[in-house]
Coordinates of C-alpha atoms (C1' of nucleotides) in Angstrom, one line a residue:
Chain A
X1 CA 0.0 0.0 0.0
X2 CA 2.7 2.2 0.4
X3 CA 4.2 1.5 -2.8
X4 CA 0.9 1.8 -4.2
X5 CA 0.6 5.6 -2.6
X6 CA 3.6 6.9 -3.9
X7 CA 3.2 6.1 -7.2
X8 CA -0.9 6.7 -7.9
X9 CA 0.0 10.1 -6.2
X10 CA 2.6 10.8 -8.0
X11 CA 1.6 9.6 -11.4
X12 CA -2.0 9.0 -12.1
X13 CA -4.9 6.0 -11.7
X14 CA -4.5 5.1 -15.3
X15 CA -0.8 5.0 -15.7
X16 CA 0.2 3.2 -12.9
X17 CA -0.1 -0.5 -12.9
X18 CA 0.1 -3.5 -10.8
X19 CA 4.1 -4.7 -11.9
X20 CA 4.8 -1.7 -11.3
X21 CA 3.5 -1.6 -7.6
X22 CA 4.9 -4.6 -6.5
X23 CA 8.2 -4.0 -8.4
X24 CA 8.3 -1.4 -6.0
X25 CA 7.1 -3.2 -3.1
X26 CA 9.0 -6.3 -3.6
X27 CA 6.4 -8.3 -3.8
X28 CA 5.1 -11.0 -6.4
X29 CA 2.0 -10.4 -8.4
X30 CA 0.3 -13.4 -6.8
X31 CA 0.6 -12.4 -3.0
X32 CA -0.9 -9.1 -4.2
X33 CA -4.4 -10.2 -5.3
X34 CA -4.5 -13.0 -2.0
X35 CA -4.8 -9.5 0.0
X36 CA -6.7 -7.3 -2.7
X37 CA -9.5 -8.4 -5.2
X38 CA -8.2 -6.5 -7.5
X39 CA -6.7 -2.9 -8.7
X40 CA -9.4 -0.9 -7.7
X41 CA -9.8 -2.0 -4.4
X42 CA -6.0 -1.6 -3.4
X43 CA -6.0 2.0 -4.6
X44 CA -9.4 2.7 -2.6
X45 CA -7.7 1.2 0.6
X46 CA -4.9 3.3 -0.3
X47 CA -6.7 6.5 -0.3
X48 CA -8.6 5.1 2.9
X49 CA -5.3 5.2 4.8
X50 CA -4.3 8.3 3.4
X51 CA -7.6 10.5 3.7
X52 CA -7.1 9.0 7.6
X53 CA -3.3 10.2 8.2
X54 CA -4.6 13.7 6.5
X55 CA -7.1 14.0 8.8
X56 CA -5.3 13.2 11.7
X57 CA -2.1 15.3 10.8
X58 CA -3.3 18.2 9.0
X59 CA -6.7 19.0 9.3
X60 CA -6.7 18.7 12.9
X61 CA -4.0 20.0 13.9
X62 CA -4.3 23.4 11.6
X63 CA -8.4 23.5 11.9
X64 CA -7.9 23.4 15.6
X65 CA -4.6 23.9 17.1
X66 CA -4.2 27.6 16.1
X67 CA -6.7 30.1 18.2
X68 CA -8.5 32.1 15.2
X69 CA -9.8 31.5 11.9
X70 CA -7.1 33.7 9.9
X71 CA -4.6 31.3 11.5
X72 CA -6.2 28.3 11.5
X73 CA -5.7 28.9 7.5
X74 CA -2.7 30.0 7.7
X75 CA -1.6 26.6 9.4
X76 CA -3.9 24.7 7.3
X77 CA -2.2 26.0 3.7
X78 CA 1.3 26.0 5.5
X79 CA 0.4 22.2 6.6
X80 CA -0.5 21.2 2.6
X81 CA 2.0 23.4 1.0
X82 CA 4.9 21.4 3.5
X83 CA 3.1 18.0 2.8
X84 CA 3.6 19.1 -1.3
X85 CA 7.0 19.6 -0.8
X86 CA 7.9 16.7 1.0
X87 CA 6.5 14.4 -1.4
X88 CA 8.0 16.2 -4.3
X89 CA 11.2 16.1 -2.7
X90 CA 10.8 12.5 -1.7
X91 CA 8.7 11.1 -5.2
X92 CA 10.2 14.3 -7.9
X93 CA 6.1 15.0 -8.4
X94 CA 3.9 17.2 -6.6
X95 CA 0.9 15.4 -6.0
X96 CA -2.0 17.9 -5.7
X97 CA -4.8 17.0 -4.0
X98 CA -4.7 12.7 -4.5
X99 CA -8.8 12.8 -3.8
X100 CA -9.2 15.2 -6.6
X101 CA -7.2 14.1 -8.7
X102 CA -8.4 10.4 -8.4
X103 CA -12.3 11.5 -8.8
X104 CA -11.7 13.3 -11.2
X105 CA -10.0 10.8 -13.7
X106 CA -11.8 7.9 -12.5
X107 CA -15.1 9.6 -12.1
X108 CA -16.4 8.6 -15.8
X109 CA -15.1 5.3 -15.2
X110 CA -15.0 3.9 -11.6
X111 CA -18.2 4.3 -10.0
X112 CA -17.0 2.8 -6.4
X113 CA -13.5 4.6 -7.0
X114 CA -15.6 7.8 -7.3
X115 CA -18.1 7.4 -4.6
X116 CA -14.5 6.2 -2.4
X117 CA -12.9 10.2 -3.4
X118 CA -16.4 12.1 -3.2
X119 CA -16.7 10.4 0.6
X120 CA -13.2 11.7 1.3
X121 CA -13.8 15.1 0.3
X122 CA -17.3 15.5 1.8
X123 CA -15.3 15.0 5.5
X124 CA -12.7 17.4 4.8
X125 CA -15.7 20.0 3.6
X126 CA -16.9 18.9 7.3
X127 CA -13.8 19.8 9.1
X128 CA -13.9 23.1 7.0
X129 CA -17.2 23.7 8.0
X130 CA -16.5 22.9 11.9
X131 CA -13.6 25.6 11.8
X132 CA -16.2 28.1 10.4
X133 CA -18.7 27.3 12.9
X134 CA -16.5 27.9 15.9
X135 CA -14.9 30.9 13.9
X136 CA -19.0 31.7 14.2
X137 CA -18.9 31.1 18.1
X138 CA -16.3 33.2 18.8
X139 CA -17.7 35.9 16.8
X140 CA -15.0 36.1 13.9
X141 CA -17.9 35.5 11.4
X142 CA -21.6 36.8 11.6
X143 CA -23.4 34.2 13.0
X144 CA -25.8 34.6 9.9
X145 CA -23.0 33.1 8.2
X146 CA -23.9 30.0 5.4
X147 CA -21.2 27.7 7.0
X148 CA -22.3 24.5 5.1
X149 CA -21.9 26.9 1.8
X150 CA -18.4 28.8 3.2
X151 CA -16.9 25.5 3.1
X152 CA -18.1 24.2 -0.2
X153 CA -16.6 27.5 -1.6
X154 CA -13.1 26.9 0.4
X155 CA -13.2 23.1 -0.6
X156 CA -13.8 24.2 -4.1
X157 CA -10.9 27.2 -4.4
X158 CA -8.4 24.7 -2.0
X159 CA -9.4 21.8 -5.2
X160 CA -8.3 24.9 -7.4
X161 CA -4.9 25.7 -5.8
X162 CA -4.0 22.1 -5.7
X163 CA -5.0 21.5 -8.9
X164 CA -2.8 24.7 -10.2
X165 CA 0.3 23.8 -7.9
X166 CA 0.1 20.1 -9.9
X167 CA -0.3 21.5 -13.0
X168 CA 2.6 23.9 -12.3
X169 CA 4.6 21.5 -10.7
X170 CA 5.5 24.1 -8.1
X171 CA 4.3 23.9 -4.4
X172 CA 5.0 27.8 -4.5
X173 CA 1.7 27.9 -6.2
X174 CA -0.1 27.3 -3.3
X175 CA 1.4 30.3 -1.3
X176 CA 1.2 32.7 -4.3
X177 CA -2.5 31.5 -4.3
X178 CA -3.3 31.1 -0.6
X179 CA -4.2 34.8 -0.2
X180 CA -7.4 34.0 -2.3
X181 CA -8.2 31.8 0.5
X182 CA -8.2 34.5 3.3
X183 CA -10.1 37.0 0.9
X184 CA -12.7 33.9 0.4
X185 CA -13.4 33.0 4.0
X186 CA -12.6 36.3 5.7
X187 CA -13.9 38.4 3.2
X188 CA -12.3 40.8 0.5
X189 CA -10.3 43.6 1.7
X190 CA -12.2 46.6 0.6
X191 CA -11.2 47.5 -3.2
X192 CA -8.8 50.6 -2.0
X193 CA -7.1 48.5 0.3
X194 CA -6.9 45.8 -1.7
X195 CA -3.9 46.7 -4.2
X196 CA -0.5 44.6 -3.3
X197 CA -1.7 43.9 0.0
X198 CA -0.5 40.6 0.1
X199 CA 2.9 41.0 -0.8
Chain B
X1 CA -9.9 14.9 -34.2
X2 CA -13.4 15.0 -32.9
X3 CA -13.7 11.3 -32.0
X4 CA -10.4 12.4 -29.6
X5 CA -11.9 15.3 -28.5
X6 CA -15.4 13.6 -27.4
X7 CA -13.6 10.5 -25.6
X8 CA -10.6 12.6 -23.9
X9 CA -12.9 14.7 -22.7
X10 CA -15.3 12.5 -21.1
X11 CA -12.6 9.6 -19.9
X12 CA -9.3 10.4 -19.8
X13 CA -6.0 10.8 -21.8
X14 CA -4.9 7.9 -20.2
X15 CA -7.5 5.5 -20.6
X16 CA -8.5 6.7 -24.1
X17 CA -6.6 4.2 -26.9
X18 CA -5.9 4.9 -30.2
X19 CA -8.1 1.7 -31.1
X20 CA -11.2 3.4 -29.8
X21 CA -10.2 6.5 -31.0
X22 CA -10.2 5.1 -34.7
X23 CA -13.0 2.8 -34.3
X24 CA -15.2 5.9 -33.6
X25 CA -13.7 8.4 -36.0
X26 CA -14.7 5.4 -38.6
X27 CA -11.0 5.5 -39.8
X28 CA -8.0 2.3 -39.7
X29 CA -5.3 2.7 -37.7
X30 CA -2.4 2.8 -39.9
X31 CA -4.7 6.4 -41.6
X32 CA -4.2 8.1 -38.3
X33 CA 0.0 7.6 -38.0
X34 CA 0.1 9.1 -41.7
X35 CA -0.9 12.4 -40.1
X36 CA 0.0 12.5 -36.7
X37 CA 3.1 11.2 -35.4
X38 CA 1.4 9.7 -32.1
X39 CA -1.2 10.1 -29.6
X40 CA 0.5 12.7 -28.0
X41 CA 0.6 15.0 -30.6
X42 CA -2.8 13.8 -31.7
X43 CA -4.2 14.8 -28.1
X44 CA -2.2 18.1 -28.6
X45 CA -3.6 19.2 -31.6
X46 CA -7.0 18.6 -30.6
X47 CA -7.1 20.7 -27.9
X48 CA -5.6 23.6 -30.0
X49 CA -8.6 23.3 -31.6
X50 CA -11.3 23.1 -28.3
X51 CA -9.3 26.4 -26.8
X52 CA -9.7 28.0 -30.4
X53 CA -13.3 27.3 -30.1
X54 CA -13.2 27.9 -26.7
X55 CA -11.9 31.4 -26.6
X56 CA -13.8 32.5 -29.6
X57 CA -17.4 30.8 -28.1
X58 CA -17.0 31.0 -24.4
X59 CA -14.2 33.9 -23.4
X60 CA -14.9 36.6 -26.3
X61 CA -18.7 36.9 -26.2
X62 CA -18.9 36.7 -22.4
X63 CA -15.8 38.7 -21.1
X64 CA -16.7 41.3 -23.7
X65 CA -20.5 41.0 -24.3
X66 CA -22.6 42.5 -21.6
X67 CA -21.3 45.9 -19.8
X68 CA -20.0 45.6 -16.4
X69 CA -17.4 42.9 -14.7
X70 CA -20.4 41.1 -12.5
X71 CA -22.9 40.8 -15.9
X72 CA -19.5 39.3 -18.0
X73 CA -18.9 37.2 -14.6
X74 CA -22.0 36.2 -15.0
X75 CA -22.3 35.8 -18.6
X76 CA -19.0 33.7 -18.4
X77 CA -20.0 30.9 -15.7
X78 CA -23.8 30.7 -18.0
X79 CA -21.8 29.8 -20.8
X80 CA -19.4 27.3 -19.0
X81 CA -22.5 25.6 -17.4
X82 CA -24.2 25.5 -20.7
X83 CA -21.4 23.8 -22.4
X84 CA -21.1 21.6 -19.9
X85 CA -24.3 20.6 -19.4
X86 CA -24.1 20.3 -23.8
X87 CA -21.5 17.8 -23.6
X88 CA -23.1 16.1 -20.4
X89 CA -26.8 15.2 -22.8
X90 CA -24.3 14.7 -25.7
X91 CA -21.6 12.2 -24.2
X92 CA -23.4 11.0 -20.8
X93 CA -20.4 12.2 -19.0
X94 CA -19.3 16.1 -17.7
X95 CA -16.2 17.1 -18.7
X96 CA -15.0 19.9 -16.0
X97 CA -12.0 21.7 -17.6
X98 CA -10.4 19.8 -20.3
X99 CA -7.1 22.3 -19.5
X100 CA -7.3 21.7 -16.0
X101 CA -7.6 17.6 -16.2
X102 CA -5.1 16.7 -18.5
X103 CA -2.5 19.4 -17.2
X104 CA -3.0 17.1 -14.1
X105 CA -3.1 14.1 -15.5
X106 CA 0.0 14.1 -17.6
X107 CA 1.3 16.7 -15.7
X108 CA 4.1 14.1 -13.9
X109 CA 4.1 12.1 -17.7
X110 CA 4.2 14.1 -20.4
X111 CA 5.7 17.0 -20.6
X112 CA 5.3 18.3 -24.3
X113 CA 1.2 17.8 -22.9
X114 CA 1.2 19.1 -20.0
X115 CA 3.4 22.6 -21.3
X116 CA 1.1 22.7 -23.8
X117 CA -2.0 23.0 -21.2
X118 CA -0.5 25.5 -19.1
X119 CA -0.2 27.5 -22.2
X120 CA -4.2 27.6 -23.0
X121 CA -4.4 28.0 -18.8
X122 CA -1.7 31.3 -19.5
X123 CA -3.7 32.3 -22.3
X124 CA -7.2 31.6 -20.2
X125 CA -5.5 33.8 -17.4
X126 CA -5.1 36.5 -19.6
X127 CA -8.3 36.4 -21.1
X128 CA -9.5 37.0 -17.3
X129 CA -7.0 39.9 -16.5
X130 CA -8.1 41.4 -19.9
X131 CA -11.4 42.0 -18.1
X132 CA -10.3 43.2 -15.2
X133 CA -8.1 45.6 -16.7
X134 CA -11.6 46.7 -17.8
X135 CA -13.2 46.8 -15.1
X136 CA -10.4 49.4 -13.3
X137 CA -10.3 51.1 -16.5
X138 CA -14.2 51.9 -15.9
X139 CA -13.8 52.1 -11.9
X140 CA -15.5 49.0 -11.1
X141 CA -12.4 48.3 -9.3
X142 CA -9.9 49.9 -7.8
X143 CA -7.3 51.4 -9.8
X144 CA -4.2 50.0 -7.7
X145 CA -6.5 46.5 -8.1
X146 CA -3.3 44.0 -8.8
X147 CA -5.2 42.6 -11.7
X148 CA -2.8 40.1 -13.0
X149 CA -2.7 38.5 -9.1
X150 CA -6.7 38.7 -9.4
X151 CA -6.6 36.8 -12.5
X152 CA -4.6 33.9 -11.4
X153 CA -7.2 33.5 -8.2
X154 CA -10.1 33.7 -10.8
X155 CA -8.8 30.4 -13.0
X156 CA -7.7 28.7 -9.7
X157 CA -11.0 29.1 -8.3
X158 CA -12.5 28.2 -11.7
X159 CA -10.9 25.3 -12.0
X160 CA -12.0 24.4 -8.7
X161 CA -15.4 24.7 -9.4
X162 CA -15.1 22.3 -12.6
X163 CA -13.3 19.7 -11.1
X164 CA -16.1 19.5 -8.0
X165 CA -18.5 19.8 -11.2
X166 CA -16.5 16.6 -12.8
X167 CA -15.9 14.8 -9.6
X168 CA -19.9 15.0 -9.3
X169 CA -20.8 14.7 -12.5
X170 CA -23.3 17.2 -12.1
X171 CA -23.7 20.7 -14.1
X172 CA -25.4 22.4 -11.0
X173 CA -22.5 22.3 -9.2
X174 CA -21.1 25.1 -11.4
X175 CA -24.3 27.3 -10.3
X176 CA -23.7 26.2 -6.8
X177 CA -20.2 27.6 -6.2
X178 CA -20.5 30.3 -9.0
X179 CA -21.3 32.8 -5.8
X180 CA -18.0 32.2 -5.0
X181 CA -16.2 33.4 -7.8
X182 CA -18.6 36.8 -7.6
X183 CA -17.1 36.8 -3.7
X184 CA -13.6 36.7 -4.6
X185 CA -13.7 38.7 -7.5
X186 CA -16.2 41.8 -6.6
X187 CA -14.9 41.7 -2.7
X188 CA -17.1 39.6 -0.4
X189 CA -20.0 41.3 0.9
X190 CA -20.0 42.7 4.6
X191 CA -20.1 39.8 6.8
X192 CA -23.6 41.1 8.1
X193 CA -25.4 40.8 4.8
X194 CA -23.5 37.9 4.0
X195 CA -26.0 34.7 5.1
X196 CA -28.0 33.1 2.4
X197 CA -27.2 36.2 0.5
X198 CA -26.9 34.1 -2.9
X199 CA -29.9 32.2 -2.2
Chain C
dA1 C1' 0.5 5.4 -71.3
dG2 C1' 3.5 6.0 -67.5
dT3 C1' 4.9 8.0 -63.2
dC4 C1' 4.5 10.0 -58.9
dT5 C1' 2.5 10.9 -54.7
dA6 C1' -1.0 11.3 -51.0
dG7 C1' -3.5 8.4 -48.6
dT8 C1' -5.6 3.7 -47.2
dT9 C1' -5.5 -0.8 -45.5
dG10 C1' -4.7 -4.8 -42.6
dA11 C1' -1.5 -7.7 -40.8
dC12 C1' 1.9 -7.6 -37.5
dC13 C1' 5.3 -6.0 -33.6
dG14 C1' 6.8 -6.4 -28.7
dA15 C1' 5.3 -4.7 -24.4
dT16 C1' 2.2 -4.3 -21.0
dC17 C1' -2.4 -4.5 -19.1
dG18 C1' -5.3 -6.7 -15.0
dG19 C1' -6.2 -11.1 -13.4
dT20 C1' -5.9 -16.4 -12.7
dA21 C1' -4.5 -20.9 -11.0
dA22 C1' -1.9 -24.7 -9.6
dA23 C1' 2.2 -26.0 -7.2
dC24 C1' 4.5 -25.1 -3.2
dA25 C1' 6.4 -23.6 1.6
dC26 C1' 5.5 -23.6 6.3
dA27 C1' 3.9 -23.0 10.9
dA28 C1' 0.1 -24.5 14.1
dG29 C1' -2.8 -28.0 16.0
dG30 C1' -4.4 -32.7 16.5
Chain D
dC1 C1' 3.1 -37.8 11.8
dC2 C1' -0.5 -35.8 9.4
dT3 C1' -3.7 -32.4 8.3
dT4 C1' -5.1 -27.7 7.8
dG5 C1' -4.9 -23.0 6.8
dT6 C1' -2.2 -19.0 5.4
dG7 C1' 0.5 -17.1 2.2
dT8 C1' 4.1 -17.3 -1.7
dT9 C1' 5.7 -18.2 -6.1
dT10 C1' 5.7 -18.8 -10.9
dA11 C1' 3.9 -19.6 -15.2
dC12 C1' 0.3 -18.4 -17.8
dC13 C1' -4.3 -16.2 -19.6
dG14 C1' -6.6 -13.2 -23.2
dA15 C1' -6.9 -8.5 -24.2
dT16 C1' -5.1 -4.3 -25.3
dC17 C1' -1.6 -0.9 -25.5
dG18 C1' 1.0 2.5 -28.9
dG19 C1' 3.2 2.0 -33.0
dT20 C1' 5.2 0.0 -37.6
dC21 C1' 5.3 -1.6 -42.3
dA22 C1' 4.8 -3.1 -46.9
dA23 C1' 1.3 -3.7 -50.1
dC24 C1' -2.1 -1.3 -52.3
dT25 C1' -5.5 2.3 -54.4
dA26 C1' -6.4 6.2 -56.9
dG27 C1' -6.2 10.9 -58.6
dA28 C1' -2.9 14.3 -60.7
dC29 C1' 0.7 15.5 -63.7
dT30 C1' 3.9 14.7 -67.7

DNA sequence: AGTCTAGTTGACCGATCGGTAAACACAAGG
DNA sequence: CCTTGTGTTTACCGATCGGTCAACTAGACT
């Protein structure tokens, strides 16, 4: 399975195949499919694993170390962009997001594959959305705030920068593009303000 | 070329073959090598072609149509939604962004491929800053606005929305997190007017 | 008529795909 | 000692992958 993550990460669904995986994991073909039914299964337990660990060592500790919503983002892009890194110093690819990426090029092919991604990234738009609801409690937001629809929106622009950061093969994409994050969640700086104030 | 289009498009590069390709395009194998080199470069040309059509269909008449950056916004996501939801009755599947998918997909692969999709995402980009530049220029926005920085959170965020779109395989999805886009681009309303504002 | 060339065709290439199955190793339990 | 269950190994399956090639067709030009 680790052999498995690296490469599906790194390369894509499609490209990767079984000889590979077990080339990597030293492991004959055979033994393989006495633990896995087949292809599509080992990559879903994969991605099982993996959504858990990123739960447990990302969104957690960013979405509710830090005290404040500005810096609960912060840690949380800071978190991804050093997770990037790592793997692309480790693999030589940046990954992106893996449960995009997977439901979107199995998601016209892979029904259970699909329904496997869509799972993982309704519970990270659940975590978003129970960092915006205490952001709520403490009165950082207006409590009229559409939490449920905040989050969909910061899922959707985080899918964006991932995407952009893969495409670009450069984990300085996501810093360069984090800023759109704050202005998301936190709401635009007013326009006059709004020139260079990132930099 | 339009046999490619129609199955890259709705699979993927990678799980697209040459065989199928030709068996829909009504034309023998051997035809296809005596005017493209390989499926690379098959793939390539192709989506010259959909970002020709693209630009001309979908950027020009919306980013320059109606008067005003939030009518062109608008104008802009209608026209993406109706394509979209074109190919989804034509094909069965939803596409998301054709740019964005196989940048990612071939991305760690194929380089000539995945250079040649950050160019239409460049040229996309620009297309974007073009009417923003328009929008300072008639004080919609403000005039130290960093437009080009503005443009680069506009395609992330719009590429975010279509892969959520693919990953769900549903065209409402593009009308769901439009609001966002409005948001990041326009300045997010005062947090007190901000619940169920969109709705 | 003869030649040339653009294009078509179908057979074929080696490699790889995901997956199967039978033979085998081996430790545990009787 | 013998069985049983858990894995491992290896050879093999048909299908498909992208790509090649030589033979062939047919229209244009001389």
């Amino acid at each position: 399975m680790d052999a498995t993550r690296s490469l599906v990460l790194t390369r894509s669904y499609g490209s990767v195949g079984i000889a590979g995986i077990c080339e990597r994991a030293g492991v004959r073909r055979g033994s393989l499919y006495h633990f896995f039914p087949g292809k599509e299964d080992l990559v879903i337990a994969t991605l099982e694993v993996l959504y858990t660990e990123f739960e447990a060592e990302v969104l957690q500790p960013a979405l509710r170390g830090p005290a404040g919503l500005r810096g609960r983002i912060t840690a949380f892009v800071n978190a991804v962009h050093a997770f990037q890194t790592r793997m692309q110093a480790a693999e030589g690819r940046l990954p992106g997001c893996p449960f995009g990426s997977l439901a979107v090029e199995t998601g016209t092919q892979s029904p259970r594959l699909r329904e496997a991604m869509q799972g993982h990234l309704d519970a990270i738009r659940a975590q978003f959305r129970a960092a915006l609801d205490a952001a709520v409690a403490h009165g950082e937001l207006d409590a009229r705030t559409d939490t449920a629809r905040l989050a969909d929106h910061w899922l959707a622009l985080m899918e964006g920068i991932l995407l952009m950061a893969r495409a670009e093969q450069d984990a300085d994409t996501i810093l360069r593009l984090a800023p759109a994050l704050q202005d998301l969640l936190l709401g635009a700086p007013a326009p006059e303000r709004r020139a260079n104030e990132h930099r």
